[in-house]
Every structure is written in C-alpha cells, then in structure tokens.
C-alpha positions as YAML, in Angstrom:
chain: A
units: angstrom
residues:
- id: 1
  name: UNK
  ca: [170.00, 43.78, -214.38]
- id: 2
  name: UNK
  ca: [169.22, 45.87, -210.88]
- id: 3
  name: UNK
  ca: [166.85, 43.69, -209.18]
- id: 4
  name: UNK
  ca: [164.91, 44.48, -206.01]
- id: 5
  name: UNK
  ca: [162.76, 41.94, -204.41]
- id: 6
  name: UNK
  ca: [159.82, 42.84, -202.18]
- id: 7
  name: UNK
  ca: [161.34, 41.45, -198.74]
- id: 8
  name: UNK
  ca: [164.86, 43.55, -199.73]
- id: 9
  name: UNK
  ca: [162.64, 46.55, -200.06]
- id: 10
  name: UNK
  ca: [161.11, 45.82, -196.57]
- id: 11
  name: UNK
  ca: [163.89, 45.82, -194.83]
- id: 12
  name: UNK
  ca: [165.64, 49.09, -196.77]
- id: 13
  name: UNK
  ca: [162.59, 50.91, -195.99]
- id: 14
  name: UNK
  ca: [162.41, 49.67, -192.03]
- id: 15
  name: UNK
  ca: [166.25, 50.40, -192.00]
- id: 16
  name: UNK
  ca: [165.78, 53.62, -193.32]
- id: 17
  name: UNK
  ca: [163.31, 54.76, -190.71]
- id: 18
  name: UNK
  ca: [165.27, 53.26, -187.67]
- id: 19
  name: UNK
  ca: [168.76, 54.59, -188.77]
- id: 20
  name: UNK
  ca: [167.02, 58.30, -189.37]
- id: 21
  name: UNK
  ca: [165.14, 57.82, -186.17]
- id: 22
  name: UNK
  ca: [168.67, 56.67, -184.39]
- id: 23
  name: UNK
  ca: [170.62, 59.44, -185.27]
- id: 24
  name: UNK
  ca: [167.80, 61.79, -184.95]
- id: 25
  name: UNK
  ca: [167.94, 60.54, -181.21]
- id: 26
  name: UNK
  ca: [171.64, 60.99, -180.60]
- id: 27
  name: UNK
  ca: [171.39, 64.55, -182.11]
- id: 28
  name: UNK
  ca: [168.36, 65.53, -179.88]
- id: 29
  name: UNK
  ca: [168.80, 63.28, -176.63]
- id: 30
  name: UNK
  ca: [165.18, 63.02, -175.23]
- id: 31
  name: UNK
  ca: [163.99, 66.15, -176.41]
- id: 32
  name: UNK
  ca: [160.15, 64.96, -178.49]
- id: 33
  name: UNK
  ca: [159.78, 68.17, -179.59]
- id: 34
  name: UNK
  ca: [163.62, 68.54, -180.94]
- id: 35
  name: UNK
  ca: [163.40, 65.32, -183.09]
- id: 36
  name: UNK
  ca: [160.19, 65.80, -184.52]
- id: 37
  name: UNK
  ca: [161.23, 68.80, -185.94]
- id: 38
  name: UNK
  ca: [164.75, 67.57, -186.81]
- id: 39
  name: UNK
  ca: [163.57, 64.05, -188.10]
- id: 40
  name: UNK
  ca: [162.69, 65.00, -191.62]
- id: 41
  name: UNK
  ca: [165.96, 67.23, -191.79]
- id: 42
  name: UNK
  ca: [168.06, 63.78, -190.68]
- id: 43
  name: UNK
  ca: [166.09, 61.52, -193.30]
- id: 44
  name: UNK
  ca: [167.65, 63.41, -196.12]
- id: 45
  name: UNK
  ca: [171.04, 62.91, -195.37]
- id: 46
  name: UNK
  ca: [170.44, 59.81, -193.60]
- id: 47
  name: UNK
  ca: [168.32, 58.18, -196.45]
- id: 48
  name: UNK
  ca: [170.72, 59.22, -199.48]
- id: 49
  name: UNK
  ca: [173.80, 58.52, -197.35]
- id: 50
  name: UNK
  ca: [172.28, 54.37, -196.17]
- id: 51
  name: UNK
  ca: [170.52, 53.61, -199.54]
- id: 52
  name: UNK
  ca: [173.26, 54.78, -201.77]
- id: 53
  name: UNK
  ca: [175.59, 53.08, -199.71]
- id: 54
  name: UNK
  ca: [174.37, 49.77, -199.87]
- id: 55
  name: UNK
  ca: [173.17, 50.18, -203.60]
- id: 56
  name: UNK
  ca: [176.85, 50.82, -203.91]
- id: 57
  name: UNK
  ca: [177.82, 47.31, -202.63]
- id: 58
  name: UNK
  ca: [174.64, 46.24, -204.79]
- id: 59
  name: UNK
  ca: [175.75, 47.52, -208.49]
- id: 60
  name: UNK
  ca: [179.44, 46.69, -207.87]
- id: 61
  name: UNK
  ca: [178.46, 43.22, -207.25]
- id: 62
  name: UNK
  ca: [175.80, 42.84, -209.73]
- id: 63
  name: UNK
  ca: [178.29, 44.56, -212.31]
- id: 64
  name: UNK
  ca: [180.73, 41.35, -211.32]
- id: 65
  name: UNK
  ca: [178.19, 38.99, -212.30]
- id: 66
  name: UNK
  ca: [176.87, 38.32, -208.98]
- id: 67
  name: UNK
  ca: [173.37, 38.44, -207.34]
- id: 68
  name: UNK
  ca: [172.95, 41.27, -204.36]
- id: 69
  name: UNK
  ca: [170.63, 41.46, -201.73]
- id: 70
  name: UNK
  ca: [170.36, 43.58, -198.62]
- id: 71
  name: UNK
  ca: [169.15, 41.99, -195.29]
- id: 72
  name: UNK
  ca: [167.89, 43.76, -192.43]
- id: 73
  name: UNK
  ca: [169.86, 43.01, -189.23]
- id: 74
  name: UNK
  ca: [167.35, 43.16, -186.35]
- id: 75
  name: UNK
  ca: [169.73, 42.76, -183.55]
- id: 76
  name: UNK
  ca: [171.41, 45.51, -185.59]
- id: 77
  name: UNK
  ca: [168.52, 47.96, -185.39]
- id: 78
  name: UNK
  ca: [168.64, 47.35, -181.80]
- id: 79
  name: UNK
  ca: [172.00, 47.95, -180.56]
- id: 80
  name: UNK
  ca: [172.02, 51.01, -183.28]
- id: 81
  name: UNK
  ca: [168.55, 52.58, -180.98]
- id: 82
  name: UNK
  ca: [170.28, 51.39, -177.94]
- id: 83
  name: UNK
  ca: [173.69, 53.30, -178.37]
- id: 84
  name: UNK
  ca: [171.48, 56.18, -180.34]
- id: 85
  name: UNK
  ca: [170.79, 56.98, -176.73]
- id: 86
  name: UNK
  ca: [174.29, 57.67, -175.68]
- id: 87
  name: UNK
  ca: [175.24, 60.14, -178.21]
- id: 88
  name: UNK
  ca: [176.63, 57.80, -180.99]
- id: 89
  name: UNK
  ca: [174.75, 55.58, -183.62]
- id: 90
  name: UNK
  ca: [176.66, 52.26, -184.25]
- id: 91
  name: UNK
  ca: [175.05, 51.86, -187.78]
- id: 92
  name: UNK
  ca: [174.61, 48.40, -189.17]
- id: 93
  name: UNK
  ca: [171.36, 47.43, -189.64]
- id: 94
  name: UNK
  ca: [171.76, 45.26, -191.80]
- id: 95
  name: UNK
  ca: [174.24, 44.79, -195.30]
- id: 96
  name: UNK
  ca: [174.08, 43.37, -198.62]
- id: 97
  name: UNK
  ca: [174.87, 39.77, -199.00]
- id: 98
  name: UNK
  ca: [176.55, 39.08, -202.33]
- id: 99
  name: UNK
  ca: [175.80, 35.21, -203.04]
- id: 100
  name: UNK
  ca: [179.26, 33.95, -205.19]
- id: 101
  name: UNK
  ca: [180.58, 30.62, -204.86]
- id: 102
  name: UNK
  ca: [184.30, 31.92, -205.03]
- id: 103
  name: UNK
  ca: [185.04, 35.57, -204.67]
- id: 104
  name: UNK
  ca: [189.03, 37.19, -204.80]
- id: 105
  name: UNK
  ca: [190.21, 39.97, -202.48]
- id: 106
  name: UNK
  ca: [190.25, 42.32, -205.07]
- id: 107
  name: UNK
  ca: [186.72, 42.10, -205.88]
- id: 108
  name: UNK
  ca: [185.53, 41.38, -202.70]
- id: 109
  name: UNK
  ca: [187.69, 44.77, -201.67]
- id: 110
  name: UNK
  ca: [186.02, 46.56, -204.54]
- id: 111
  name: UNK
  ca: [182.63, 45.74, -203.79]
- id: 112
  name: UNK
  ca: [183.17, 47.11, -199.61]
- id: 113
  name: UNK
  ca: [184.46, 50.38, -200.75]
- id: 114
  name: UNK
  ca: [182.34, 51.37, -203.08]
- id: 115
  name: UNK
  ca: [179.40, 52.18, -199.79]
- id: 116
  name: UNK
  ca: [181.78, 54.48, -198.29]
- id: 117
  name: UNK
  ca: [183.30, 56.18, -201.11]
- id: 118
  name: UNK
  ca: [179.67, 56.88, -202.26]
- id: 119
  name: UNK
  ca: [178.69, 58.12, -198.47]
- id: 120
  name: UNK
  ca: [182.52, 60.66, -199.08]
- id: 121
  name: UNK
  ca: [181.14, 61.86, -202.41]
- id: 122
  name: UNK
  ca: [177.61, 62.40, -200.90]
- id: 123
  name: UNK
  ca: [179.21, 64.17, -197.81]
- id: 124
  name: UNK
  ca: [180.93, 66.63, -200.33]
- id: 125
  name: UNK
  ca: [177.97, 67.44, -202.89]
- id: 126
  name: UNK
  ca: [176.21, 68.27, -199.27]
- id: 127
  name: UNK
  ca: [179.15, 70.70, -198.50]
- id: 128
  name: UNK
  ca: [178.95, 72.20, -201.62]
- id: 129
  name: UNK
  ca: [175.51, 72.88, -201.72]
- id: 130
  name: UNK
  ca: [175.81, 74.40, -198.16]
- id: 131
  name: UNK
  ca: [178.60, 76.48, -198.77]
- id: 132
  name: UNK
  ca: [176.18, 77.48, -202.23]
- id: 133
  name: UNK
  ca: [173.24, 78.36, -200.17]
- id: 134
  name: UNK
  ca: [175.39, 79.70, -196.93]
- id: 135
  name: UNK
  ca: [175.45, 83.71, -198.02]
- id: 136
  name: UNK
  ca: [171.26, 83.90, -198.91]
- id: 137
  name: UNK
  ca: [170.39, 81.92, -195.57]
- id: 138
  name: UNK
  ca: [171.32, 85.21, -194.31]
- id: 139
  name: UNK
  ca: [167.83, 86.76, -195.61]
- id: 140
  name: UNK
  ca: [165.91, 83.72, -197.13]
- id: 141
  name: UNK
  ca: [164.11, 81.23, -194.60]
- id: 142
  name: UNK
  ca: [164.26, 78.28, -197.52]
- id: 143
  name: UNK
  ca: [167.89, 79.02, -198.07]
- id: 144
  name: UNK
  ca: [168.13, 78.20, -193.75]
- id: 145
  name: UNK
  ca: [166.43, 75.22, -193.97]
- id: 146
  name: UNK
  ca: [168.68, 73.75, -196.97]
- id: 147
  name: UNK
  ca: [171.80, 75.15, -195.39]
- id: 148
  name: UNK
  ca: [170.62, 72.80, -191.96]
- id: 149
  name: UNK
  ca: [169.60, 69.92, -194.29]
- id: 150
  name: UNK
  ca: [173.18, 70.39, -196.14]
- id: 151
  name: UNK
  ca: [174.66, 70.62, -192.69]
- id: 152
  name: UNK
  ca: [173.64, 67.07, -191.32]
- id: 153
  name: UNK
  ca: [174.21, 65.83, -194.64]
- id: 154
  name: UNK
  ca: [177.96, 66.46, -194.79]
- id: 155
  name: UNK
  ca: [178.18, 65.38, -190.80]
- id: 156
  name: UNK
  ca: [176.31, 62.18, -191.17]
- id: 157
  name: UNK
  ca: [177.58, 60.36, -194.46]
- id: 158
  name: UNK
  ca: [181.25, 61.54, -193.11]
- id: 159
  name: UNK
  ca: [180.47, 59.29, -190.29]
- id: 160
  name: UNK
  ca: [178.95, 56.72, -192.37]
- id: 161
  name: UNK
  ca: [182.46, 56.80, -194.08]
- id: 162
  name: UNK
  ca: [184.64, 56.50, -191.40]
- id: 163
  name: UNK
  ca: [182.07, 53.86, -188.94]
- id: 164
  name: UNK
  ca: [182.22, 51.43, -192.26]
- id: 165
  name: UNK
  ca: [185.85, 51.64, -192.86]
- id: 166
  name: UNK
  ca: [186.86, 50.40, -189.44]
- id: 167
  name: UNK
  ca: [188.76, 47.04, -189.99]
- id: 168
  name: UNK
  ca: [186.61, 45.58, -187.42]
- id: 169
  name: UNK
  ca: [184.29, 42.44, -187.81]
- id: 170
  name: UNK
  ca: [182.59, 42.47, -191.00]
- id: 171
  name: UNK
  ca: [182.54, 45.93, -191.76]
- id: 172
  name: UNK
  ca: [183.54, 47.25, -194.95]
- id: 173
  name: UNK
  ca: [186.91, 48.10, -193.69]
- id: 174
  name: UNK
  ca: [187.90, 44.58, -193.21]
- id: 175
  name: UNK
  ca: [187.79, 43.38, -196.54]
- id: 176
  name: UNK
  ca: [189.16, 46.76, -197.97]
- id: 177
  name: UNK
  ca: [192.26, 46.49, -195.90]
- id: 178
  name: UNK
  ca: [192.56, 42.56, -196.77]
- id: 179
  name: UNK
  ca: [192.50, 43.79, -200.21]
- id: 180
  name: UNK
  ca: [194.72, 46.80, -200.32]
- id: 181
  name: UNK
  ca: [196.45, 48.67, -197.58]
- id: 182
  name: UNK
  ca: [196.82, 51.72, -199.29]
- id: 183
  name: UNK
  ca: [193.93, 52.11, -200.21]
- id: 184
  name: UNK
  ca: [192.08, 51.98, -197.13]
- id: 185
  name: UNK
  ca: [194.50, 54.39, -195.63]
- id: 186
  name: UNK
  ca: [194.21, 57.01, -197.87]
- id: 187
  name: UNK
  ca: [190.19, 56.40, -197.81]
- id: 188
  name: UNK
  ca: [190.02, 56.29, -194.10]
- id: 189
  name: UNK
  ca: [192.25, 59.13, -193.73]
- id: 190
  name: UNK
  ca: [190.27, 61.03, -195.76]
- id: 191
  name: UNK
  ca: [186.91, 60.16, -194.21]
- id: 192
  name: UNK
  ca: [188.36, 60.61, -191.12]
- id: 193
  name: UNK
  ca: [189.13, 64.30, -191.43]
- id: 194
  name: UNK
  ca: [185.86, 65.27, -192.91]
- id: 195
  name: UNK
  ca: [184.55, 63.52, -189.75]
- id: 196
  name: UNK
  ca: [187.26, 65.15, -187.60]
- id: 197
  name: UNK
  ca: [186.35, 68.65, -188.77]
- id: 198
  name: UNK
  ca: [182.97, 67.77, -188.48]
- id: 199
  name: UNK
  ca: [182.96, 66.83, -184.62]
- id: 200
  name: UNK
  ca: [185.08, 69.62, -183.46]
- id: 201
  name: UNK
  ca: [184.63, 72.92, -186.00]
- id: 202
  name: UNK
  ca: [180.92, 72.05, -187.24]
- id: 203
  name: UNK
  ca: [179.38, 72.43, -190.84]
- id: 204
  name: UNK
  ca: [178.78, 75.84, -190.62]
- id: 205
  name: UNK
  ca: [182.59, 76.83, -189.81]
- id: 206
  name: UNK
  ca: [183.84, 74.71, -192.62]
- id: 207
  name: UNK
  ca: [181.44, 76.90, -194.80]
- id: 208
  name: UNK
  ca: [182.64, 80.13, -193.67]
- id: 209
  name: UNK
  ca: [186.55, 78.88, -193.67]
- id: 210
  name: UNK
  ca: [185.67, 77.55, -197.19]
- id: 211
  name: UNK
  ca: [184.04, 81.25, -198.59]
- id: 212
  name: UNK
  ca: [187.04, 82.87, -196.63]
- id: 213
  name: UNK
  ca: [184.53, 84.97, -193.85]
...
C-alpha cells in the first residue's frame, strides 16, 4: 500500500519550498521583486516535476515489495541555495531510500529511472499545454500566465531529467547505467535535447517551431 509517514512528509514539503525557492533564485539572480512574482510560477513546475519524481522511485519500489521513504538531505538543501546563486541549481535535496536486504541491477535500475522518465513525460504534457494555450496568450491575460507557467515547466523537469541521469555519485544515472547501457543512453539523450533546446532556443521558440509560425 502507498504509505507516507509524517517525518517523510516534512521533509517533501521543506524540499519542495527550498528547491522552488532555489531555482526561483537562479532564474531571477537578486532581484526580490523578480522572484516574488516568479516564485508561485516556479512551484508548479518545480513541485510536480520533485514530488512526482521521487513518488516515482516510491511506487516502483513499493510495487517490488519493498518499503520507500524519502529523506531530506540538509547539506543538500544547502549546496542546492548555494549554487542557486550562480545561475545553476544542483538539485538533491534529499532521495528516497528503498530499505531491501538484497536488491538486483535490474530492479535497482528500474526503480532510478522511473524519477526521470516521469520528470520527461511531465516536461512534455507542459509543452503541450503551452504550445495549446500559445495562439490565445496573444489576447487573453490567463492564457499568458499558463503559457509562462507551461514555459518553466517544460525547462525545469528537462533539467531535472538530465541533472538525475548523470552517472555520477548516487544519482539516478548511476544505477541506470549499471543496469543497462542502452537504456540510459537513449534516456539521457533524449533528456538532454529537450534540455539543449531549452538553454539555447527557449520554450517559447519551440512553441512557435512546433505550430510552424
């Protein structure tokens, strides 16, 4: 059954707040006024892309049998406000610790790459919805404000993707790769060029290559 206990809450919600404030920094430098306005904006895509990340890890392990629980990472939280500073958030915060006294590659693999393949699909119902909403935003101020929220939502779970598939430390990419090569590549590579298109031609330029204007 999908279990929560209090303390795992705690730290989802402090995570939540931290990670939207982190990349609300890096999007806005110093600018108070900027991130107040942007903040709520960032916590949608932010707080779909993080908590159906790690409920990702959470399911695929509970659906093996095993018990899930996400910890917060303080020293995490830290370095993620620290680097927020600099332009880039290096998101972990914390992870879910599946407790298993013997666990094979394969499921172990299974488990890591189901966060990022939920922050890819997230990243794409976000396009969607902007490229939906891109043609009224023209003449409707609600249809601006999705379009924006859309926006940061395709740019920030494609990062999600590609940060957690690095085969560095105990990111997700690790133990994908240590399960299957291929797999990771063509995940990576995928997550990669959302994130790619993302950084250099921006949301709204996909949208407008996408609806062929």
């Amino acid at each position: 059954m999908f279990k929560f206990t209090s303390s795992e809450i705690r730290d989802l919600l402090i995570a939540f707040f931290v990670i939207s404030l982190c990349f609300g920094i890096a999007n806005t430098g110093r600018d108070i006024p900027a991130l107040l306005n942007m903040l709520p904006m960032i916590m949608v895509g932010v707080g779909l892309g993080f908590i159906l990340h790690e409920l990702g890890h959470k399911f695929v392990s509970m659906k093996h049998g095993y018990w899930a629980e996400f910890k917060l990472w303080p020293q995490g939280l830290l370095f993620a406000l620290v680097t927020s500073f600099f332009g880039f958030v290096f998101a972990a915060p914390g992870a879910v610790y599946t407790y298993a006294n013997y666990m094979t590659d394969e499921i172990n693999g299974k488990i890591s790459i189901a966060g990022p393949v939920v922050n890819i699909a997230l990243a794409l119902i976000f396009l969607g919805i902007a490229t939906a909403v891109y043609p009224s935003a023209f003449t409707s101020q609600n249809s601006v404000i999705i379009f924006i929220v859309c926006s940061l939502g395709y740019s920030i779970n494609s990062y999600l993707a590609v940060f957690n598939l690095l085969p560095i430390g105990n990111l997700d990419g690790s133990k994908v790769l240590r399960w299957n090569a291929g797999i990771w590549v063509i995940v990576i590579a995928i997550a990669g060029v959302m994130t790619f298109l993302s950084m250099t031609m921006g949301a709204e330029n996909i949208v407008r290559l996408i609806i062929g204007l």
